[in-house]
PDB file of C-alpha atoms in Angstrom:
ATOM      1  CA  UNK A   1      49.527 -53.734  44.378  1.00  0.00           C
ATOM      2  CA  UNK A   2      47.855 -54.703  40.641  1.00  0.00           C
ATOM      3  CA  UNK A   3      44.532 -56.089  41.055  1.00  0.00           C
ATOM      4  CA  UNK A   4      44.903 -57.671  37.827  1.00  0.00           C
ATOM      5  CA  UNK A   5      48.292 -58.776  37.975  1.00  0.00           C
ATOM      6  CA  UNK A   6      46.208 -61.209  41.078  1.00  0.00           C
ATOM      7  CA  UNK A   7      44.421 -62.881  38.845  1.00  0.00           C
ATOM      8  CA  UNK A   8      46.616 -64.733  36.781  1.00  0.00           C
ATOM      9  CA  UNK A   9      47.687 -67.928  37.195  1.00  0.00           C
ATOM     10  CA  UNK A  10      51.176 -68.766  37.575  1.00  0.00           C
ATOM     11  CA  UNK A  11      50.311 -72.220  36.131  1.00  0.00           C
ATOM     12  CA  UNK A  12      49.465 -71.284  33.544  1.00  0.00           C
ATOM     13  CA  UNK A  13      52.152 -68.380  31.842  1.00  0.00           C
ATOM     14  CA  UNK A  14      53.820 -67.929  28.520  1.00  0.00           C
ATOM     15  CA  UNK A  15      57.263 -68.845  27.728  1.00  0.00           C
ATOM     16  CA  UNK A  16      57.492 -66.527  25.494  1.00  0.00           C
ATOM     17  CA  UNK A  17      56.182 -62.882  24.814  1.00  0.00           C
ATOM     18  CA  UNK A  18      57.148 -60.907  22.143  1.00  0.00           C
ATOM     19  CA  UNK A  19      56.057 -57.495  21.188  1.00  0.00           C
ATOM     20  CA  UNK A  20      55.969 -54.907  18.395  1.00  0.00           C
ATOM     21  CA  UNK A  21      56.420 -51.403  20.192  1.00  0.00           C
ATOM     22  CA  UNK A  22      54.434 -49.639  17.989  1.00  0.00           C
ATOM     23  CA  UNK A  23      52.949 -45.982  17.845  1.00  0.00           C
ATOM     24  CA  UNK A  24      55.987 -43.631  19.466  1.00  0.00           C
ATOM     25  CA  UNK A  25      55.555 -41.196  16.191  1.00  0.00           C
ATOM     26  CA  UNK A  26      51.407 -40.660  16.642  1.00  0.00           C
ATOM     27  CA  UNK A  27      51.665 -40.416  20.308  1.00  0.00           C
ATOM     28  CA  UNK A  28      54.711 -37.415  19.717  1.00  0.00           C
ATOM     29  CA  UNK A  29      52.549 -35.641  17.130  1.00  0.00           C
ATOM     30  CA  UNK A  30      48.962 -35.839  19.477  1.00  0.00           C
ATOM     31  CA  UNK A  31      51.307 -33.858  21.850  1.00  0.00           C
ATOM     32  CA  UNK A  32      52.435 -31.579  18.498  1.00  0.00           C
ATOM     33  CA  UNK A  33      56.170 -33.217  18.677  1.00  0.00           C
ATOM     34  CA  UNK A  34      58.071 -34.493  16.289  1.00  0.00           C
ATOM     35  CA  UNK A  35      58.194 -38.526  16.145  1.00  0.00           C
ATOM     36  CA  UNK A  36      61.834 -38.537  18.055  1.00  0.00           C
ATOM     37  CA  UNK A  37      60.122 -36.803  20.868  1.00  0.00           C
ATOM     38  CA  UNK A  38      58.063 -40.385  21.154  1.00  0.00           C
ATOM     39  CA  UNK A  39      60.856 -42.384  20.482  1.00  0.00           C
ATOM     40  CA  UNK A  40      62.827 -40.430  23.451  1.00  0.00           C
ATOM     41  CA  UNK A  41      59.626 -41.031  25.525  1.00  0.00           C
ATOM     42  CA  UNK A  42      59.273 -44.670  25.274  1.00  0.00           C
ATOM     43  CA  UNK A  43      62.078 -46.374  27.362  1.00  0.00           C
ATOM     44  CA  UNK A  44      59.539 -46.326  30.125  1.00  0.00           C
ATOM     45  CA  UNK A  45      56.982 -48.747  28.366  1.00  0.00           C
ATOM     46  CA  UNK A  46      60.497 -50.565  27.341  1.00  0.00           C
ATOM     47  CA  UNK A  47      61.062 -50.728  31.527  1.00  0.00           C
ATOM     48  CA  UNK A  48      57.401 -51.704  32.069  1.00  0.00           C
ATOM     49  CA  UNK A  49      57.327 -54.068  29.952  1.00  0.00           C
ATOM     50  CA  UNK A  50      60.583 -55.960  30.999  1.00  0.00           C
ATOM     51  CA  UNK A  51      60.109 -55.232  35.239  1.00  0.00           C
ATOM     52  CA  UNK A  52      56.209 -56.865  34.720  1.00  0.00           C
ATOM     53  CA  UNK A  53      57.777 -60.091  32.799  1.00  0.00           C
ATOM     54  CA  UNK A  54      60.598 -60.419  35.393  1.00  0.00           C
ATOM     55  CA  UNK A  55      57.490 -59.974  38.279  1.00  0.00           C
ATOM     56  CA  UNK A  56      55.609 -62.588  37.276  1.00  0.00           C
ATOM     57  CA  UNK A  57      58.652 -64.920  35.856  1.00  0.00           C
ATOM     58  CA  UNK A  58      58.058 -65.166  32.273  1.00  0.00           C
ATOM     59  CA  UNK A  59      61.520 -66.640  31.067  1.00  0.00           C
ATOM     60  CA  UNK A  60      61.608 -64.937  27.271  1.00  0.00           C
ATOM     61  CA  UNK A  61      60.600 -61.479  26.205  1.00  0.00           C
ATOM     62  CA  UNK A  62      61.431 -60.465  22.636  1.00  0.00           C
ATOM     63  CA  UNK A  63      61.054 -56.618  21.826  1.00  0.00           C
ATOM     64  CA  UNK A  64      60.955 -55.422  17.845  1.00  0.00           C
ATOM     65  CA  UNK A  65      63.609 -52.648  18.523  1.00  0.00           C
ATOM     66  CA  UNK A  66      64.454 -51.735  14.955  1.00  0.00           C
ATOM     67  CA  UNK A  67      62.777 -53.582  11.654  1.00  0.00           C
ATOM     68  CA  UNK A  68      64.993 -54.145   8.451  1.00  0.00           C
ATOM     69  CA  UNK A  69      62.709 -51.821   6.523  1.00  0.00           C
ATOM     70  CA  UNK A  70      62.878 -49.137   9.326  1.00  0.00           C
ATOM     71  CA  UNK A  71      66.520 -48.057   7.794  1.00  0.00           C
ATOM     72  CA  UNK A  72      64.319 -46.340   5.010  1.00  0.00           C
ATOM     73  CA  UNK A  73      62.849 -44.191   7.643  1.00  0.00           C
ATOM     74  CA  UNK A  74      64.651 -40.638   7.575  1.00  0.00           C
ATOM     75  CA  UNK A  75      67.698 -39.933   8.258  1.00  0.00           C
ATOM     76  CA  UNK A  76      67.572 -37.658  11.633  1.00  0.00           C
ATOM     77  CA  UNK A  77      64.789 -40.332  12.605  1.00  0.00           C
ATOM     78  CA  UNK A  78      67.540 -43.230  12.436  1.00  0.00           C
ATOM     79  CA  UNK A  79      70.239 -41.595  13.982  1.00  0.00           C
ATOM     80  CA  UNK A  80      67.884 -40.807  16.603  1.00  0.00           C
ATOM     81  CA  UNK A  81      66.939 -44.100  16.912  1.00  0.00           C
ATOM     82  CA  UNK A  82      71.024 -45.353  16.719  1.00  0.00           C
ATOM     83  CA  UNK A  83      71.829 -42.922  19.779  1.00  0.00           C
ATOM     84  CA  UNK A  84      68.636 -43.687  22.073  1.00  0.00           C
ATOM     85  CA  UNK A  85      69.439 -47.164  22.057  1.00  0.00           C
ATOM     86  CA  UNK A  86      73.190 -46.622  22.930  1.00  0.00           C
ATOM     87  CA  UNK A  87      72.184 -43.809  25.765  1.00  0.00           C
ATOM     88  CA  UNK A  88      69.519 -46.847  27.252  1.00  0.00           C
ATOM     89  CA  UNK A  89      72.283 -49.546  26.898  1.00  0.00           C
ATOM     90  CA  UNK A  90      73.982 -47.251  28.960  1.00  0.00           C
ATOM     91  CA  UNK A  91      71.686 -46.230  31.673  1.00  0.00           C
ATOM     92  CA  UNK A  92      69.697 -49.622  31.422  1.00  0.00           C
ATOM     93  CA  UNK A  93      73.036 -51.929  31.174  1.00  0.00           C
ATOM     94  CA  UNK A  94      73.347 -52.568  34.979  1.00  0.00           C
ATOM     95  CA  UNK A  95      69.421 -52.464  35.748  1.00  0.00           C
ATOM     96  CA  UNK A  96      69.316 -55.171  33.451  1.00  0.00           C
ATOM     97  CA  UNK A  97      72.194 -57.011  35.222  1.00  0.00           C
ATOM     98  CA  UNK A  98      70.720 -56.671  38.580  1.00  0.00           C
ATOM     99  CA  UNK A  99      67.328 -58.302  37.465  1.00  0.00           C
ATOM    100  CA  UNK A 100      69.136 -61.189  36.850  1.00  0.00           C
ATOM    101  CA  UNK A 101      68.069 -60.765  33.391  1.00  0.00           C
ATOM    102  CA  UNK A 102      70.296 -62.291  30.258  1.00  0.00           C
ATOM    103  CA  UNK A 103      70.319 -60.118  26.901  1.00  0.00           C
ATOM    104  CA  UNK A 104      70.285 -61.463  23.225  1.00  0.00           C
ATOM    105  CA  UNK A 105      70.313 -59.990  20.036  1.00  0.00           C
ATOM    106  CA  UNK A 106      69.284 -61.065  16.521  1.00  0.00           C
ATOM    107  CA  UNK A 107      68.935 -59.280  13.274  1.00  0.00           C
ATOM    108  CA  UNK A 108      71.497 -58.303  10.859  1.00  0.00           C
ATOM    109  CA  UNK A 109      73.491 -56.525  13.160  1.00  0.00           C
ATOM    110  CA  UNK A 110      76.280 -55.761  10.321  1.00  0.00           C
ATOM    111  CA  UNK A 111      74.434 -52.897   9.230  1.00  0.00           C
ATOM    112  CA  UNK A 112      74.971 -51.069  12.979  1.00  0.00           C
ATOM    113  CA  UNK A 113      77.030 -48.294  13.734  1.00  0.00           C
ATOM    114  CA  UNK A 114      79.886 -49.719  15.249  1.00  0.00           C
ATOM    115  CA  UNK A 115      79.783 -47.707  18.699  1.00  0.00           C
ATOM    116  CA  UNK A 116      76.132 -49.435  18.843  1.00  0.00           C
ATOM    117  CA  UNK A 117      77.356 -52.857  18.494  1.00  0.00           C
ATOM    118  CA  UNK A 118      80.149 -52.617  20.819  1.00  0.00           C
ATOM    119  CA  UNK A 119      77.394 -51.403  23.354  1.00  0.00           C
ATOM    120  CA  UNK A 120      75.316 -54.577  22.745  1.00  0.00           C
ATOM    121  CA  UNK A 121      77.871 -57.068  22.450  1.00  0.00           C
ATOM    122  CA  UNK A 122      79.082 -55.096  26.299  1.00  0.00           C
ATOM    123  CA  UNK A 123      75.500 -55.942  27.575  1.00  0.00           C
ATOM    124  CA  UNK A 124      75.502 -59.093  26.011  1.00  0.00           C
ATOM    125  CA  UNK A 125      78.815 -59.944  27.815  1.00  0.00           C
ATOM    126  CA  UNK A 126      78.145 -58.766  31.149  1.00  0.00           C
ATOM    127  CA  UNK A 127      74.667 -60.571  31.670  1.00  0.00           C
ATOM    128  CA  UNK A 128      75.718 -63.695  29.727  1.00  0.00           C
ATOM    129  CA  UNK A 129      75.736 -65.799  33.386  1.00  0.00           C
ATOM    130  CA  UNK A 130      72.338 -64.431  34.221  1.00  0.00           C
ATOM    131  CA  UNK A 131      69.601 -67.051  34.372  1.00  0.00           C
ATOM    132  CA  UNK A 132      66.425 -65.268  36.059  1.00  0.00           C
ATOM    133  CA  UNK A 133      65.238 -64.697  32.207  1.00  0.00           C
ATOM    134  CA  UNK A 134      66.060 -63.667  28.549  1.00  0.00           C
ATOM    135  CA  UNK A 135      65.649 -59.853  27.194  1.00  0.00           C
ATOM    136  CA  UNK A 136      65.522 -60.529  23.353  1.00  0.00           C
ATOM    137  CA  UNK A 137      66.616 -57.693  21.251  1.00  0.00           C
ATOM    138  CA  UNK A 138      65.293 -57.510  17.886  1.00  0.00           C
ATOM    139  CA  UNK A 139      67.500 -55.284  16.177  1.00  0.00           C
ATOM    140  CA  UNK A 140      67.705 -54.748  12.214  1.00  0.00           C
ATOM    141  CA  UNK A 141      66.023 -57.284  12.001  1.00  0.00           C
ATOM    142  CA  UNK A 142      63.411 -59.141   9.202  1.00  0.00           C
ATOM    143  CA  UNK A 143      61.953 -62.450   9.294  1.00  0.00           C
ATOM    144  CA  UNK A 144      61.929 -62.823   5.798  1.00  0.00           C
ATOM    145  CA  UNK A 145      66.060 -61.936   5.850  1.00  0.00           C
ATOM    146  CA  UNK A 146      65.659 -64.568   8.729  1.00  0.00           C
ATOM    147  CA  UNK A 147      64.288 -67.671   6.677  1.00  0.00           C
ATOM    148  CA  UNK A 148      66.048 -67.006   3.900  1.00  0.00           C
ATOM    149  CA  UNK A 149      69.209 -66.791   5.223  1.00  0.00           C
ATOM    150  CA  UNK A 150      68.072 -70.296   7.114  1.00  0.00           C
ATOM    151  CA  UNK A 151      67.530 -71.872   3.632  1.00  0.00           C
ATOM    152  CA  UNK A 152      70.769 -70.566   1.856  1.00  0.00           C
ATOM    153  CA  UNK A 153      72.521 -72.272   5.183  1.00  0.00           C
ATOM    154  CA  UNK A 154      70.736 -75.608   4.847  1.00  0.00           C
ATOM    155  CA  UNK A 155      71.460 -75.048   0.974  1.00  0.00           C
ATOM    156  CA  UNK A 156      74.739 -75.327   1.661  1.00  0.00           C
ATOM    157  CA  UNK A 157      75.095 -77.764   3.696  1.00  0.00           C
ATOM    158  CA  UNK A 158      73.511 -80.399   1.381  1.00  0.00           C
ATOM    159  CA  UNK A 159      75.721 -79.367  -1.274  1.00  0.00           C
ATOM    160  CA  UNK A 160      78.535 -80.347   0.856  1.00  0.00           C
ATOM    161  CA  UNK A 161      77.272 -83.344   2.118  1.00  0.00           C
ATOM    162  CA  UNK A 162      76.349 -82.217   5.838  1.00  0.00           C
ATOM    163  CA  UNK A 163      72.833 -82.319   5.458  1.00  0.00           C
ATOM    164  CA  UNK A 164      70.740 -84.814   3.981  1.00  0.00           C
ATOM    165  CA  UNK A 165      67.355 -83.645   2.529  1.00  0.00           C
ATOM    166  CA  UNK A 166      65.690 -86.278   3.662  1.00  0.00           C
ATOM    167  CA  UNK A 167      66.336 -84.913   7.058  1.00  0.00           C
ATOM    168  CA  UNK A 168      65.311 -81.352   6.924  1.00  0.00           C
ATOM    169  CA  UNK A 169      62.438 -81.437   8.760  1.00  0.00           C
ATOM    170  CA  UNK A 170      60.919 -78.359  11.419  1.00  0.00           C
ATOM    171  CA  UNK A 171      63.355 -78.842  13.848  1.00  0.00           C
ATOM    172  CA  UNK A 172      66.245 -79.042  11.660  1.00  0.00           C
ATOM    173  CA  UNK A 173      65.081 -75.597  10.381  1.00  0.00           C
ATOM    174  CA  UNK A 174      64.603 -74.369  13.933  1.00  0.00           C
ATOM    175  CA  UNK A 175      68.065 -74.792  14.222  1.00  0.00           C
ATOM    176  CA  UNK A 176      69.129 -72.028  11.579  1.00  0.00           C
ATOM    177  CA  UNK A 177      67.238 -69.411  12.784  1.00  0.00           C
ATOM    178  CA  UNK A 178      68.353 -66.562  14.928  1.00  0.00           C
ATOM    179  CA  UNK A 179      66.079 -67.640  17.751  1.00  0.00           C
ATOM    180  CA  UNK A 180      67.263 -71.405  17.288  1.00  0.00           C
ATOM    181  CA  UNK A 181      68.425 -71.448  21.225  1.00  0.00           C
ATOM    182  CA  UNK A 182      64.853 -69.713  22.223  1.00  0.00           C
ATOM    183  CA  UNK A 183      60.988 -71.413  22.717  1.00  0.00           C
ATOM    184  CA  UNK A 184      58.592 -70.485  19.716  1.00  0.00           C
ATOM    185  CA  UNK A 185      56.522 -67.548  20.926  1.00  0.00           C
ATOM    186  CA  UNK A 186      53.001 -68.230  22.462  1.00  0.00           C
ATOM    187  CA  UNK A 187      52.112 -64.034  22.705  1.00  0.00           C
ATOM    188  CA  UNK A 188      52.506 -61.575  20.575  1.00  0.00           C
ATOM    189  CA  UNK A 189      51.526 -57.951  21.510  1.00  0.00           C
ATOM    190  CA  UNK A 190      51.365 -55.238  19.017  1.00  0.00           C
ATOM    191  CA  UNK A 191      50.352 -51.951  20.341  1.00  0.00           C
ATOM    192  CA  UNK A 192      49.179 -48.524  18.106  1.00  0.00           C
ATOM    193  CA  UNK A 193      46.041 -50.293  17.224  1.00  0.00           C
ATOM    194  CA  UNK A 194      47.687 -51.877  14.096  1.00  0.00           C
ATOM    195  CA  UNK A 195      46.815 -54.898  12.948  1.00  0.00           C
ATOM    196  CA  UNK A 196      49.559 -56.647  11.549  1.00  0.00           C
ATOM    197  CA  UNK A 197      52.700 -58.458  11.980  1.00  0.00           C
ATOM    198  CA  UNK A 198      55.070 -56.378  10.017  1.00  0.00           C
ATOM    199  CA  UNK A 199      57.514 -58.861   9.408  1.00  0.00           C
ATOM    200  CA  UNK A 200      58.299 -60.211  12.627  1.00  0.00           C
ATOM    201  CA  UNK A 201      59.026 -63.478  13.984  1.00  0.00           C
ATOM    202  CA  UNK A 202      56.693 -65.331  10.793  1.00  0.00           C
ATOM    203  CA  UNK A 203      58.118 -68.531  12.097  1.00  0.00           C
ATOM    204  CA  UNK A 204      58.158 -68.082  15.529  1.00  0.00           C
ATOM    205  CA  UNK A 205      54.656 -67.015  15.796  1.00  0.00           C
ATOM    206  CA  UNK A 206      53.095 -70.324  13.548  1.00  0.00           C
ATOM    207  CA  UNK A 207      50.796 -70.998  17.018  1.00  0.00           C
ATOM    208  CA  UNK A 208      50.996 -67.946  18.853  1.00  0.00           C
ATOM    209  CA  UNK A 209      48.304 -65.663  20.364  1.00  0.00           C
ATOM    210  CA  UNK A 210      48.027 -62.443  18.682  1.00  0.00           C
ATOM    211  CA  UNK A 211      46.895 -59.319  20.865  1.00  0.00           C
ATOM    212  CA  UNK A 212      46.691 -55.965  18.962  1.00  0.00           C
ATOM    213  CA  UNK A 213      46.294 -53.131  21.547  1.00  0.00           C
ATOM    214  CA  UNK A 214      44.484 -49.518  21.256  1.00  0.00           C
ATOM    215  CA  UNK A 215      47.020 -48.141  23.523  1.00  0.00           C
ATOM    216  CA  UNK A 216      50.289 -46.172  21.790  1.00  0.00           C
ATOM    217  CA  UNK A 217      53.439 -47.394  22.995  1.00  0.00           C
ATOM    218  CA  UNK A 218      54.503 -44.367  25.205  1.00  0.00           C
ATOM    219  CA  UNK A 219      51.547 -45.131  26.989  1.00  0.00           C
ATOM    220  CA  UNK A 220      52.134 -49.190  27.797  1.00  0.00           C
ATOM    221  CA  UNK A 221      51.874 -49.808  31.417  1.00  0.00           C
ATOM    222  CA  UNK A 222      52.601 -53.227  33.652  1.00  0.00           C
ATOM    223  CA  UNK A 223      48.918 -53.548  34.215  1.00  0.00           C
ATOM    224  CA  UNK A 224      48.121 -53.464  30.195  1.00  0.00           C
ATOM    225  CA  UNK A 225      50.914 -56.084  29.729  1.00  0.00           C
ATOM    226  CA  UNK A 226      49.163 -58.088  33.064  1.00  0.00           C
ATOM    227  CA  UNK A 227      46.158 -57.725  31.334  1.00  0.00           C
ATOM    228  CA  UNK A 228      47.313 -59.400  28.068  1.00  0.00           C
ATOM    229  CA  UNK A 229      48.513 -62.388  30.372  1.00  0.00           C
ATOM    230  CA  UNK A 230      45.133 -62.930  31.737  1.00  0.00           C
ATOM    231  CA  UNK A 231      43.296 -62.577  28.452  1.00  0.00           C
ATOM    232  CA  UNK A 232      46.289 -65.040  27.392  1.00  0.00           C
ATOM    233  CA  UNK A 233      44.897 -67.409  30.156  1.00  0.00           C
ATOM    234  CA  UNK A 234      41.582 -67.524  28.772  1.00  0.00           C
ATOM    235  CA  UNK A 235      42.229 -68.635  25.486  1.00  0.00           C
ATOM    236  CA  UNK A 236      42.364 -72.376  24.383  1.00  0.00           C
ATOM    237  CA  UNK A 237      45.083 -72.949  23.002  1.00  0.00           C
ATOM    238  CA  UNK A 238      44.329 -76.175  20.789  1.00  0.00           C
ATOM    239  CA  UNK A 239      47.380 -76.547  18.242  1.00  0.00           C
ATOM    240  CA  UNK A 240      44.966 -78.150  15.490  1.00  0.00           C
ATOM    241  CA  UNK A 241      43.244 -80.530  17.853  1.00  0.00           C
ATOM    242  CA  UNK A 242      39.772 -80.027  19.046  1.00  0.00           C
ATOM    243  CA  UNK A 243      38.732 -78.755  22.528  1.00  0.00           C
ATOM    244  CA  UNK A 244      37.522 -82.298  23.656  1.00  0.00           C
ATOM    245  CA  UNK A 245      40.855 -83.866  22.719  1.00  0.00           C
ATOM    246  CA  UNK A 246      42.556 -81.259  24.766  1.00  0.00           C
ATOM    247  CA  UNK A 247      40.436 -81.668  27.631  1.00  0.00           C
ATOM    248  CA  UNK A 248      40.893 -85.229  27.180  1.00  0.00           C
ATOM    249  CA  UNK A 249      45.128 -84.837  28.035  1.00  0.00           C
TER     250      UNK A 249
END
């Protein structure tokens, strides 16, 4: 039993928690690997991550899987990369199932190998019924690609007459992004030690708590992720107001 996972407050939990997986290549080398061996070593952070969300019933996780810019990464990394995730769909497809768990994608998933998108849109498919929470996968995927591809589609839609642009407003533009059926995210995790958001979820994450972990990703336990709820729980979250007016609610 997690001593910390007993303190938080199931009152008071996310909706949303999304994290950048980050460090798989330095934790490989401190072990004198190559980067693939940490890549091949951290589906069991992956598993932590999603079995502590599912414990404690936080209904969206969101994992950065694979960034736009990480196709410039080398080539025997990538491929890598490509057949890990189809060999976890694989193993992971009916763990995922039985957790009651539902699985999205987003990113430009175009630019896929096609034996990795039929494996996705197979997961996709079979949990699609599922309602106990949402696996997110973020998967060649930029949030810059993301908003602009939002404005060319509102862009065209005034210049056929389906949008007024008088009426473009936050939500409207909510409803063009990839995550338009998903809550904005209130925690972001990045792990590594890393400080910034490389690109991910800029929208999303307007009001968000940002965590930034000394722990490589390999290494990511269900207590660290526990922890990050708690620390969550103390924070004030104020959305431009002061703490007496929120007090005041």
């Amino acid at each position: 039993m997690s001593l910390i996972k007993d303190k938080i407050n199931s009152e008071n939990l996310p909706k949303h928690v999304a994290i950048i997986m980050d460090g798989n290549g330095r934790w490989a080398k401190t072990r004198g690997e190559e980067r693939t061996f940490g890549h091949k070593n951290a589906i069991n952070a992956v598993r932590n991550a999603i079995n502590a969300c599912n414990e404690i019933d936080i209904p969206y996780l969101t994992l950065y899987t694979f960034s736009s810019e990480n196709w410039s990464r080398p080539a025997d990394e990538v491929s890598t990369l490509m057949n890990l995730l189809v060999e976890t769909l694989l193993l992971e497809a009916e763990e995922i199932f039985s957790k009651g768990l539902r699985m999205h994608v987003i990113g430009n998933l175009e630019k896929l190998p096609l034996l990795v998108r039929e494996q996705l849109e197979r997961v996709v498919e079979l949990t699609k019924e599922n309602t106990k929470g949402n696996l997110v996968l973020a998967i060649s995927y930029g949030s810059q690609n993301e908003i602009l591809d939002a404005v060319k589609n509102i862009s065209s839609e005034v210049k056929e007459g389906k949008v007024d642009i008088e009426d473009i407003n936050e939500e409207l533009f909510e409803s063009y992004l990839y995550t338009k059926d998903f809550p904005p995210v209130d925690l972001l995790i990045r792990t590594s030690g890393e400080t910034r958001i490389s690109n991910f979820l800029l929208w999303q994450i307007a009001y968000a708590e940002l965590q930034f972990l000394n722990v490589l990703w390999p290494d990511f336990t269900k207590d660290i992720f526990f922890q990050c709820i708690v620390d969550y729980q103390n924070k004030e979250r104020r959305y431009g107001l002061t703490g007496d007016q929120i007090k005041a609610q």
